[in-house]
Amino acid sequence: MNFKEKNDLSPLQIDPDRMKAIFDGINAFGRNETTGGFNRTGFSNADWEARRWLAGLMEREGLGVSWDAAGNLFGRLGKADAPCIMAGSHTDTVPEGGAFDGALGVAVALEAALSIRDAGLTLTHPIEVVNTVEEEGRFGGMLGSQAISGQVDPDWFESACDSDGWQLWDAMRARGLDPARIGSAARQPGSVKAFLELHVEQGPVLERAGIAVGIADCVSGVTNLQITLTGSANHSGTTPMAFRADAFAGLAQAAAAIPELIAASGTDQSRMTIGKVELQPNFPHTIPGSAEFSVIIRDTDASVMKALEAGFLSILQDTARRHGLRLAVAETSRLAPVALDAGIAALLAEEAGRQGMALTMPSGAGHDAQTMQALCPSGLIFVASRGGVSHAPEEWTDWNAACAGASVMLATLVRLASATS
Ligand SMILES: [Zn+2]
């Protein structure tokens, strides 16, 4: 794309109060008054009420409002049929999530569009604000952006259900959507010129660097393994230490080897997590007969992820041999690392740099922007998270940081939408 220079454009500013009103409006739904957490899981009542409220607001503001077959909500500024610049995020949350994850990105995108409208700018490309559906993975995917970018896996889609056994199809039908029409949500290549998302960092890097805004240039891949070590459950008092096949001892030894493995084969972007463990029979007086656990491997480099996986499997084999355990390994899911568009990252960094903030960094968490990159050049703006906390009621981003990020979003949106090609 052929970007206009910043100097060609009239001065534009976001309205922090209007942005806060949009943000608070979304967060009026699904708040647990006791804990302060937000419960707008994808397709839940609170999720849908928030999205309908947002649709009403966008309508009142004069945007062209539409929903697609997946349940994504759009508000368009400009011509209905021309290729657009899309910007937005999600408003669903994890159970007991925070106020900022997703909702801030939607409020920022809408505020940026309204600022552009108020300034009366004539742009080459329409701007489409998107509120993606079911980003947090209640049903195991990133449904909204996968649908827009034509990447819904049919096998997953037809059988997806949440942890309570609710079918995705039933959840969609309950909102008046026809799952059989999911394919119609896919945008044609070329119809979206670029996608921008602002999101809270959800980590401590920006705060520790004392910088409000960062630009993500890539998103880590995720390998999800399910490991089972099987030994023999036996009496904890009568079985001498040398005669045990203790599944937990094996798990503990493998887990303790992770830091060394990362030091040897990983990078500073490597993350390995054993987050869920089930011991059997899980009784204080019985040697654990089996340990079933998840291992999540993340890095921004696919070859590093492979090396870590191979290294960990070799550690597990060694551990199993030493403790007399049987080893079973299953791959639950695998997502490759994604490089976001370098041109857009450079543009975002330039705009952030004008405000004295420029930190380019990888994203350790998954976002709509990485999915959208398959459809169009995509960019991701981060704003600092207090204490790096996310997916919790304590999640917090200073409003000045949010506004600084919104200014970067606005300036970049204008440049993209003013591009002559
Ligand atoms: Zn999010």
CSV table of C-alpha atoms and ligand atoms in Angstrom, one decimal:
chain,number,residue,atom,x,y,z
A,1,MET,CA,0.0,0.0,0.0
A,2,ASN,CA,1.1,3.5,-0.6
A,3,PHE,CA,0.8,5.4,2.7
A,4,LYS,CA,0.3,9.1,3.0
A,5,GLU,CA,2.7,11.1,5.1
A,6,LYS,CA,1.3,12.2,8.5
A,7,ASN,CA,1.8,15.8,7.5
A,8,ASP,CA,-0.8,15.6,4.8
A,9,LEU,CA,-3.5,15.1,7.3
A,10,SER,CA,-5.4,17.4,9.6
A,11,PRO,CA,-4.7,17.1,13.3
A,12,LEU,CA,-6.9,14.5,14.8
A,13,GLN,CA,-7.5,13.5,18.4
A,14,ILE,CA,-9.4,10.9,20.1
A,15,ASP,CA,-12.0,11.9,22.8
A,16,PRO,CA,-10.9,10.1,26.0
A,17,ASP,CA,-14.3,10.7,27.7
A,18,ARG,CA,-16.3,9.2,24.8
A,19,MET,CA,-13.9,6.3,24.6
A,20,LYS,CA,-14.4,5.7,28.4
A,21,ALA,CA,-18.2,5.8,27.9
A,22,ILE,CA,-18.0,3.1,25.2
A,23,PHE,CA,-15.7,1.0,27.4
A,24,ASP,CA,-17.9,1.4,30.5
A,25,GLY,CA,-21.0,0.7,28.4
A,26,ILE,CA,-19.6,-2.7,27.3
A,27,ASN,CA,-18.5,-3.5,30.9
A,28,ALA,CA,-22.0,-2.7,32.2
A,29,PHE,CA,-22.7,-6.3,31.2
A,30,GLY,CA,-21.6,-9.5,33.0
A,31,ARG,CA,-19.9,-7.9,36.0
A,32,ASN,CA,-19.8,-9.9,39.2
A,33,GLU,CA,-20.4,-7.3,41.9
A,34,THR,CA,-18.9,-9.6,44.6
A,35,THR,CA,-15.6,-10.4,42.9
A,36,GLY,CA,-15.3,-7.5,40.4
A,37,GLY,CA,-14.7,-10.1,37.7
A,38,PHE,CA,-16.5,-10.1,34.3
A,39,ASN,CA,-18.5,-13.0,32.9
A,40,ARG,CA,-19.2,-12.6,29.2
A,41,THR,CA,-18.2,-16.0,27.9
A,42,GLY,CA,-18.9,-16.4,24.2
A,43,PHE,CA,-22.6,-16.6,23.3
A,44,SER,CA,-23.7,-16.2,27.0
A,45,ASN,CA,-26.6,-13.8,27.8
A,46,ALA,CA,-24.2,-11.1,29.1
A,47,ASP,CA,-22.0,-11.5,26.0
A,48,TRP,CA,-25.0,-11.1,23.7
A,49,GLU,CA,-26.5,-8.2,25.6
A,50,ALA,CA,-23.2,-6.3,25.5
A,51,ARG,CA,-22.9,-6.9,21.8
A,52,ARG,CA,-26.5,-5.8,21.1
A,53,TRP,CA,-25.9,-2.7,23.2
A,54,LEU,CA,-22.8,-1.9,21.1
A,55,ALA,CA,-24.8,-2.5,17.8
A,56,GLY,CA,-27.3,0.0,19.1
A,57,LEU,CA,-24.6,2.5,19.9
A,58,MET,CA,-23.0,2.2,16.5
A,59,GLU,CA,-26.4,2.6,14.8
A,60,ARG,CA,-27.1,5.8,16.8
A,61,GLU,CA,-23.7,7.0,15.7
A,62,GLY,CA,-24.6,6.5,12.1
A,63,LEU,CA,-22.3,3.6,11.2
A,64,GLY,CA,-23.6,0.9,8.8
A,65,VAL,CA,-24.2,-2.0,11.3
A,66,SER,CA,-24.2,-5.6,10.2
A,67,TRP,CA,-23.8,-9.1,11.7
A,68,ASP,CA,-22.3,-12.1,9.9
A,69,ALA,CA,-23.2,-15.8,10.1
A,70,ALA,CA,-20.7,-16.4,12.8
A,71,GLY,CA,-22.1,-13.6,15.0
A,72,ASN,CA,-19.4,-11.0,14.3
A,73,LEU,CA,-20.7,-7.5,14.7
A,74,PHE,CA,-19.5,-4.7,12.3
A,75,GLY,CA,-20.0,-1.0,12.1
A,76,ARG,CA,-18.9,0.6,8.9
A,77,LEU,CA,-17.9,4.2,8.2
A,78,GLY,CA,-17.9,4.9,4.5
A,79,LYS,CA,-19.1,3.1,1.4
A,80,ALA,CA,-20.7,-0.3,1.8
A,81,ASP,CA,-19.0,-2.1,-1.1
A,82,ALA,CA,-15.4,-0.8,-1.2
A,83,PRO,CA,-12.4,-2.6,0.3
A,84,CYS,CA,-12.1,-1.5,3.9
A,85,ILE,CA,-9.6,-1.1,6.7
A,86,MET,CA,-10.9,-3.2,9.6
A,87,ALA,CA,-10.1,-2.5,13.2
A,88,GLY,CA,-11.4,-4.0,16.4
A,89,SER,CA,-11.2,-6.8,19.0
A,90,HIS,CA,-13.5,-8.9,21.0
A,91,THR,CA,-15.9,-8.2,24.0
A,92,ASP,CA,-16.3,-11.8,25.3
A,93,THR,CA,-14.3,-12.7,28.4
A,94,VAL,CA,-13.0,-15.7,30.2
A,95,PRO,CA,-15.0,-16.6,33.3
A,96,GLU,CA,-14.2,-14.0,36.0
A,97,GLY,CA,-12.1,-12.1,33.5
A,98,GLY,CA,-10.9,-8.5,33.6
A,99,ALA,CA,-12.5,-5.3,32.2
A,100,PHE,CA,-9.8,-4.5,29.6
A,101,ASP,CA,-9.0,-7.8,27.7
A,102,GLY,CA,-10.8,-7.3,24.4
A,103,ALA,CA,-13.3,-4.6,25.4
A,104,LEU,CA,-10.6,-1.9,25.4
A,105,GLY,CA,-9.7,-2.8,21.8
A,106,VAL,CA,-13.3,-2.5,20.7
A,107,ALA,CA,-13.8,0.9,22.5
A,108,VAL,CA,-10.5,2.2,20.9
A,109,ALA,CA,-11.5,1.1,17.4
A,110,LEU,CA,-14.9,2.6,17.6
A,111,GLU,CA,-13.6,5.8,19.2
A,112,ALA,CA,-11.0,6.1,16.4
A,113,ALA,CA,-13.7,5.7,13.7
A,114,LEU,CA,-16.0,8.3,15.4
A,115,SER,CA,-13.0,10.8,15.6
A,116,ILE,CA,-12.4,10.3,11.9
A,117,ARG,CA,-16.1,10.9,11.2
A,118,ASP,CA,-16.2,14.0,13.4
A,119,ALA,CA,-13.2,15.4,11.6
A,120,GLY,CA,-15.0,15.0,8.3
A,121,LEU,CA,-12.0,13.4,6.7
A,122,THR,CA,-12.5,11.9,3.2
A,123,LEU,CA,-10.7,8.6,3.1
A,124,THR,CA,-9.9,6.3,0.2
A,125,HIS,CA,-11.0,3.3,2.1
A,126,PRO,CA,-14.0,2.8,4.4
A,127,ILE,CA,-13.3,1.9,8.0
A,128,GLU,CA,-15.0,-1.1,9.5
A,129,VAL,CA,-15.1,-1.5,13.3
A,130,VAL,CA,-15.4,-5.2,14.2
A,131,ASN,CA,-16.5,-6.8,17.5
A,132,THR,CA,-15.4,-10.4,16.9
A,133,VAL,CA,-17.4,-13.3,18.4
A,134,GLU,CA,-16.1,-16.0,20.8
A,135,GLU,CA,-12.4,-15.0,20.8
A,136,GLU,CA,-11.6,-16.4,24.3
A,137,GLY,CA,-12.1,-20.0,23.2
A,138,ARG,CA,-15.1,-21.2,25.2
A,139,PHE,CA,-15.5,-23.7,22.4
A,140,GLY,CA,-11.8,-24.1,21.8
A,141,GLY,CA,-11.2,-21.9,18.8
A,142,MET,CA,-11.1,-18.2,17.9
A,143,LEU,CA,-14.4,-18.5,16.0
A,144,GLY,CA,-15.0,-14.9,14.9
A,145,SER,CA,-11.7,-14.1,13.2
A,146,GLN,CA,-11.4,-17.6,11.9
A,147,ALA,CA,-14.8,-17.2,10.2
A,148,ILE,CA,-13.9,-13.8,8.7
A,149,SER,CA,-10.6,-15.1,7.4
A,150,GLY,CA,-12.1,-18.3,6.1
A,151,GLN,CA,-10.2,-20.6,8.5
A,152,VAL,CA,-13.0,-22.4,10.4
A,153,ASP,CA,-11.9,-26.1,10.5
A,154,PRO,CA,-15.1,-28.1,9.6
A,155,ASP,CA,-14.3,-31.1,11.8
A,156,TRP,CA,-13.7,-28.8,14.8
A,157,PHE,CA,-16.7,-26.6,14.1
A,158,GLU,CA,-19.2,-29.5,13.8
A,159,SER,CA,-18.2,-31.2,17.1
A,160,ALA,CA,-17.0,-28.2,19.2
A,161,CYS,CA,-18.5,-28.1,22.7
A,162,ASP,CA,-17.6,-26.2,25.9
A,163,SER,CA,-16.3,-27.7,29.1
A,164,ASP,CA,-20.0,-28.2,30.3
A,165,GLY,CA,-20.8,-30.2,27.1
A,166,TRP,CA,-22.7,-27.4,25.4
A,167,GLN,CA,-22.5,-27.7,21.6
A,168,LEU,CA,-21.2,-24.6,19.7
A,169,TRP,CA,-24.0,-25.2,17.1
A,170,ASP,CA,-26.7,-25.0,19.8
A,171,ALA,CA,-25.1,-21.9,21.3
A,172,MET,CA,-25.2,-20.2,17.9
A,173,ARG,CA,-28.7,-21.3,17.2
A,174,ALA,CA,-29.8,-19.9,20.5
A,175,ARG,CA,-28.6,-16.5,19.2
A,176,GLY,CA,-30.6,-16.9,16.0
A,177,LEU,CA,-27.5,-17.8,13.9
A,178,ASP,CA,-27.5,-20.6,11.3
A,179,PRO,CA,-24.2,-22.6,11.8
A,180,ALA,CA,-24.7,-24.2,8.3
A,181,ARG,CA,-24.1,-20.7,6.8
A,182,ILE,CA,-20.7,-20.2,8.6
A,183,GLY,CA,-18.9,-20.1,5.2
A,184,SER,CA,-20.7,-16.9,4.2
A,185,ALA,CA,-18.9,-15.0,7.0
A,186,ALA,CA,-15.6,-15.4,5.1
A,187,ARG,CA,-14.4,-12.1,3.5
A,188,GLN,CA,-13.0,-12.3,0.0
A,189,PRO,CA,-9.3,-11.7,-0.3
A,190,GLY,CA,-8.8,-8.1,-1.2
A,191,SER,CA,-12.0,-6.9,0.5
A,192,VAL,CA,-10.2,-6.1,3.7
A,193,LYS,CA,-7.0,-4.1,3.0
A,194,ALA,CA,-5.6,-4.3,6.5
A,195,PHE,CA,-6.6,-5.2,10.1
A,196,LEU,CA,-5.6,-3.4,13.2
A,197,GLU,CA,-6.2,-4.5,16.8
A,198,LEU,CA,-5.3,-2.8,20.1
A,199,HIS,CA,-5.1,-5.1,23.1
A,200,VAL,CA,-3.8,-5.1,26.6
A,201,GLU,CA,-0.3,-6.7,26.8
A,202,GLN,CA,-1.3,-9.2,29.5
A,203,GLY,CA,2.3,-9.4,30.5
A,204,PRO,CA,4.8,-7.2,32.4
A,205,VAL,CA,7.2,-6.2,29.6
A,206,LEU,CA,5.9,-2.7,28.9
A,207,GLU,CA,5.3,-1.8,32.5
A,208,ARG,CA,8.8,-2.8,33.5
A,209,ALA,CA,10.2,-0.8,30.5
A,210,GLY,CA,8.2,2.2,31.6
A,211,ILE,CA,6.5,2.4,28.2
A,212,ALA,CA,2.8,2.8,27.7
A,213,VAL,CA,2.5,1.4,24.1
A,214,GLY,CA,4.2,-1.5,22.3
A,215,ILE,CA,3.9,-2.9,18.9
A,216,ALA,CA,3.7,-6.7,18.4
A,217,ASP,CA,5.5,-8.0,15.4
A,218,CYS,CA,4.8,-11.7,15.8
A,219,VAL,CA,2.7,-14.0,17.9
A,220,SER,CA,4.0,-17.1,19.6
A,221,GLY,CA,3.0,-20.5,18.4
A,222,VAL,CA,1.4,-23.0,20.9
A,223,THR,CA,1.9,-26.8,21.1
A,224,ASN,CA,-0.4,-28.4,23.6
A,225,LEU,CA,0.6,-31.9,24.7
A,226,GLN,CA,-1.2,-34.3,27.1
A,227,ILE,CA,1.2,-36.6,28.9
A,228,THR,CA,0.4,-39.7,30.9
A,229,LEU,CA,2.9,-41.4,33.2
A,230,THR,CA,1.7,-44.7,34.6
A,231,GLY,CA,3.3,-46.5,37.5
A,232,SER,CA,1.7,-48.5,40.2
A,233,ALA,CA,-0.5,-47.3,43.1
A,234,ASN,CA,0.6,-48.9,46.3
A,235,HIS,CA,0.7,-48.5,50.1
A,236,SER,CA,2.7,-45.5,51.1
A,237,GLY,CA,3.9,-47.1,54.3
A,238,THR,CA,4.8,-50.6,53.2
A,239,THR,CA,6.4,-50.0,49.8
A,240,PRO,CA,10.2,-49.2,50.2
A,241,MET,CA,11.4,-46.3,48.2
A,242,ALA,CA,13.5,-48.5,45.9
A,243,PHE,CA,10.5,-50.6,44.9
A,244,ARG,CA,8.1,-47.8,43.8
A,245,ALA,CA,6.8,-46.8,40.4
A,246,ASP,CA,5.7,-43.3,41.5
A,247,ALA,CA,4.1,-41.4,38.7
A,248,PHE,CA,4.3,-38.1,40.6
A,249,ALA,CA,8.0,-38.5,41.2
A,250,GLY,CA,8.4,-38.9,37.4
A,251,LEU,CA,6.3,-35.8,36.7
A,252,ALA,CA,8.2,-33.8,39.3
A,253,GLN,CA,11.6,-34.8,37.8
A,254,ALA,CA,10.5,-33.9,34.3
A,255,ALA,CA,9.0,-30.6,35.4
A,256,ALA,CA,12.2,-29.7,37.3
A,257,ALA,CA,14.2,-30.2,34.1
A,258,ILE,CA,12.3,-27.5,32.1
A,259,PRO,CA,14.4,-24.5,33.0
A,260,GLU,CA,17.6,-26.3,32.0
A,261,LEU,CA,15.9,-27.5,28.8
A,262,ILE,CA,15.0,-23.9,27.9
A,263,ALA,CA,18.5,-22.6,28.7
A,264,ALA,CA,19.9,-25.2,26.4
A,265,SER,CA,17.4,-25.3,23.5
A,266,GLY,CA,15.1,-22.3,23.9
A,267,THR,CA,15.1,-18.5,23.5
A,268,ASP,CA,14.0,-15.7,25.8
A,269,GLN,CA,10.6,-16.1,24.1
A,270,SER,CA,10.3,-19.7,25.1
A,271,ARG,CA,7.6,-20.6,27.6
A,272,MET,CA,6.8,-24.1,28.9
A,273,THR,CA,4.0,-24.7,31.3
A,274,ILE,CA,2.5,-27.7,33.1
A,275,GLY,CA,-0.8,-26.1,34.1
A,276,LYS,CA,-3.1,-29.0,34.7
A,277,VAL,CA,-2.3,-32.2,36.6
A,278,GLU,CA,-4.4,-35.1,37.6
A,279,LEU,CA,-3.0,-37.7,40.0
A,280,GLN,CA,-4.6,-41.1,40.6
A,281,PRO,CA,-5.7,-42.2,43.0
A,282,ASN,CA,-4.8,-38.8,44.5
A,283,PHE,CA,-4.9,-40.0,48.1
A,284,PRO,CA,-2.4,-39.0,50.8
A,285,HIS,CA,-1.5,-42.6,51.8
A,286,THR,CA,-1.2,-44.1,48.4
A,287,ILE,CA,1.8,-43.8,46.0
A,288,PRO,CA,0.4,-42.1,42.8
A,289,GLY,CA,-0.2,-44.8,40.2
A,290,SER,CA,-0.7,-42.3,37.3
A,291,ALA,CA,0.0,-38.7,36.5
A,292,GLU,CA,-1.8,-37.1,33.6
A,293,PHE,CA,-0.7,-33.6,32.8
A,294,SER,CA,-0.8,-30.9,30.1
A,295,VAL,CA,2.4,-29.3,28.7
A,296,ILE,CA,2.1,-26.1,26.7
A,297,ILE,CA,5.1,-25.1,24.7
A,298,ARG,CA,5.3,-21.5,23.2
A,299,ASP,CA,7.9,-19.7,21.2
A,300,THR,CA,8.0,-17.3,18.2
A,301,ASP,CA,10.2,-19.7,16.2
A,302,ALA,CA,8.7,-23.0,15.0
A,303,SER,CA,12.1,-24.8,15.0
A,304,VAL,CA,12.7,-23.8,18.6
A,305,MET,CA,9.3,-25.1,19.5
A,306,LYS,CA,10.2,-28.4,17.8
A,307,ALA,CA,13.5,-28.6,19.7
A,308,LEU,CA,11.8,-28.0,23.0
A,309,GLU,CA,9.2,-30.6,22.3
A,310,ALA,CA,11.8,-33.2,21.3
A,311,GLY,CA,14.0,-32.3,24.3
A,312,PHE,CA,11.1,-32.6,26.7
A,313,LEU,CA,10.0,-36.0,25.2
A,314,SER,CA,13.6,-37.3,25.7
A,315,ILE,CA,13.5,-36.1,29.3
A,316,LEU,CA,10.2,-37.9,29.8
A,317,GLN,CA,11.6,-41.1,28.3
A,318,ASP,CA,14.6,-40.9,30.6
A,319,THR,CA,12.3,-40.2,33.6
A,320,ALA,CA,10.0,-43.0,32.8
A,321,ARG,CA,12.9,-45.5,32.6
A,322,ARG,CA,14.3,-44.4,35.9
A,323,HIS,CA,11.0,-44.6,37.8
A,324,GLY,CA,9.7,-47.7,36.0
A,325,LEU,CA,6.8,-45.8,34.4
A,326,ARG,CA,4.9,-46.2,31.2
A,327,LEU,CA,4.8,-43.1,29.0
A,328,ALA,CA,2.0,-42.0,26.7
A,329,VAL,CA,2.1,-38.7,24.8
A,330,ALA,CA,-0.9,-37.2,22.8
A,331,GLU,CA,-0.9,-33.9,20.9
A,332,THR,CA,-4.0,-31.9,21.8
A,333,SER,CA,-3.5,-29.0,19.5
A,334,ARG,CA,-0.8,-27.1,17.6
A,335,LEU,CA,-0.7,-23.5,16.4
A,336,ALA,CA,2.3,-22.3,14.4
A,337,PRO,CA,3.9,-19.0,15.3
A,338,VAL,CA,2.6,-16.1,13.2
A,339,ALA,CA,4.7,-13.1,11.9
A,340,LEU,CA,2.4,-10.1,11.7
A,341,ASP,CA,2.8,-7.8,8.7
A,342,ALA,CA,6.2,-6.1,8.8
A,343,GLY,CA,5.0,-3.0,6.9
A,344,ILE,CA,2.1,-2.4,9.3
A,345,ALA,CA,4.4,-3.0,12.3
A,346,ALA,CA,6.8,-0.4,11.0
A,347,LEU,CA,3.9,2.1,10.5
A,348,LEU,CA,2.6,1.5,14.0
A,349,ALA,CA,6.1,1.8,15.4
A,350,GLU,CA,6.6,5.1,13.5
A,351,GLU,CA,3.3,6.5,15.0
A,352,ALA,CA,4.2,5.2,18.5
A,353,GLY,CA,7.6,6.7,18.0
A,354,ARG,CA,6.1,10.2,17.3
A,355,GLN,CA,4.7,10.0,20.8
A,356,GLY,CA,8.1,8.9,22.3
A,357,MET,CA,7.0,5.3,22.7
A,358,ALA,CA,8.4,2.6,20.5
A,359,LEU,CA,8.9,-0.9,21.8
A,360,THR,CA,8.6,-3.7,19.3
A,361,MET,CA,7.9,-7.0,21.0
A,362,PRO,CA,6.5,-10.5,20.4
A,363,SER,CA,3.1,-11.5,21.7
A,364,GLY,CA,3.0,-14.5,24.0
A,365,ALA,CA,-0.8,-14.8,23.9
A,366,GLY,CA,-3.0,-15.4,20.9
A,367,HIS,CA,-5.1,-12.7,19.4
A,368,ASP,CA,-7.5,-12.1,16.5
A,369,ALA,CA,-4.8,-10.2,14.7
A,370,GLN,CA,-2.8,-13.4,14.2
A,371,THR,CA,-5.8,-15.1,12.6
A,372,MET,CA,-6.6,-12.1,10.4
A,373,GLN,CA,-3.0,-12.0,9.1
A,374,ALA,CA,-4.0,-15.0,6.9
A,375,LEU,CA,-6.6,-12.7,5.2
A,376,CYS,CA,-4.8,-9.4,5.1
A,377,PRO,CA,-1.8,-7.5,6.5
A,378,SER,CA,-2.5,-7.2,10.2
A,379,GLY,CA,-1.1,-5.2,13.1
A,380,LEU,CA,-1.3,-5.4,16.9
A,381,ILE,CA,-0.8,-2.5,19.3
A,382,PHE,CA,-0.2,-3.3,23.0
A,383,VAL,CA,-0.9,-1.1,26.0
A,384,ALA,CA,0.7,-1.7,29.3
A,385,SER,CA,-0.9,-4.1,31.8
A,386,ARG,CA,-0.5,-3.2,35.5
A,387,GLY,CA,1.6,-6.0,37.1
A,388,GLY,CA,1.2,-7.9,33.9
A,389,VAL,CA,-2.1,-9.3,35.3
A,390,SER,CA,-4.8,-10.5,32.9
A,391,HIS,CA,-7.8,-12.9,32.8
A,392,ALA,CA,-8.5,-11.8,36.4
A,393,PRO,CA,-10.6,-9.1,38.1
A,394,GLU,CA,-7.3,-7.3,39.0
A,395,GLU,CA,-6.5,-6.7,35.3
A,396,TRP,CA,-5.8,-2.9,34.9
A,397,THR,CA,-4.5,-0.5,32.3
A,398,ASP,CA,-3.9,3.1,33.1
A,399,TRP,CA,-6.4,5.2,31.1
A,400,ASN,CA,-3.5,7.5,29.9
A,401,ALA,CA,-1.8,4.4,28.4
A,402,ALA,CA,-5.1,3.4,26.8
A,403,CYS,CA,-5.5,6.8,25.2
A,404,ALA,CA,-1.9,6.8,24.0
A,405,GLY,CA,-2.5,3.5,22.3
A,406,ALA,CA,-5.7,4.8,20.9
A,407,SER,CA,-3.8,7.8,19.4
A,408,VAL,CA,-1.5,5.3,17.7
A,409,MET,CA,-4.5,3.4,16.4
A,410,LEU,CA,-6.2,6.5,15.1
A,411,ALA,CA,-3.1,7.9,13.3
A,412,THR,CA,-2.3,4.5,11.7
A,413,LEU,CA,-6.0,3.9,10.7
A,414,VAL,CA,-6.0,7.3,8.9
A,415,ARG,CA,-2.8,6.6,7.1
A,416,LEU,CA,-4.0,3.1,6.0
A,417,ALA,CA,-7.4,4.4,5.0
A,418,SER,CA,-5.8,7.3,3.1
A,419,ALA,CA,-3.5,5.0,1.1
A,420,THR,CA,-4.0,5.4,-2.6
A,421,SER,CA,-3.8,1.7,-3.5
B,1,ZN,ZN,-8.2,-10.8,24.4
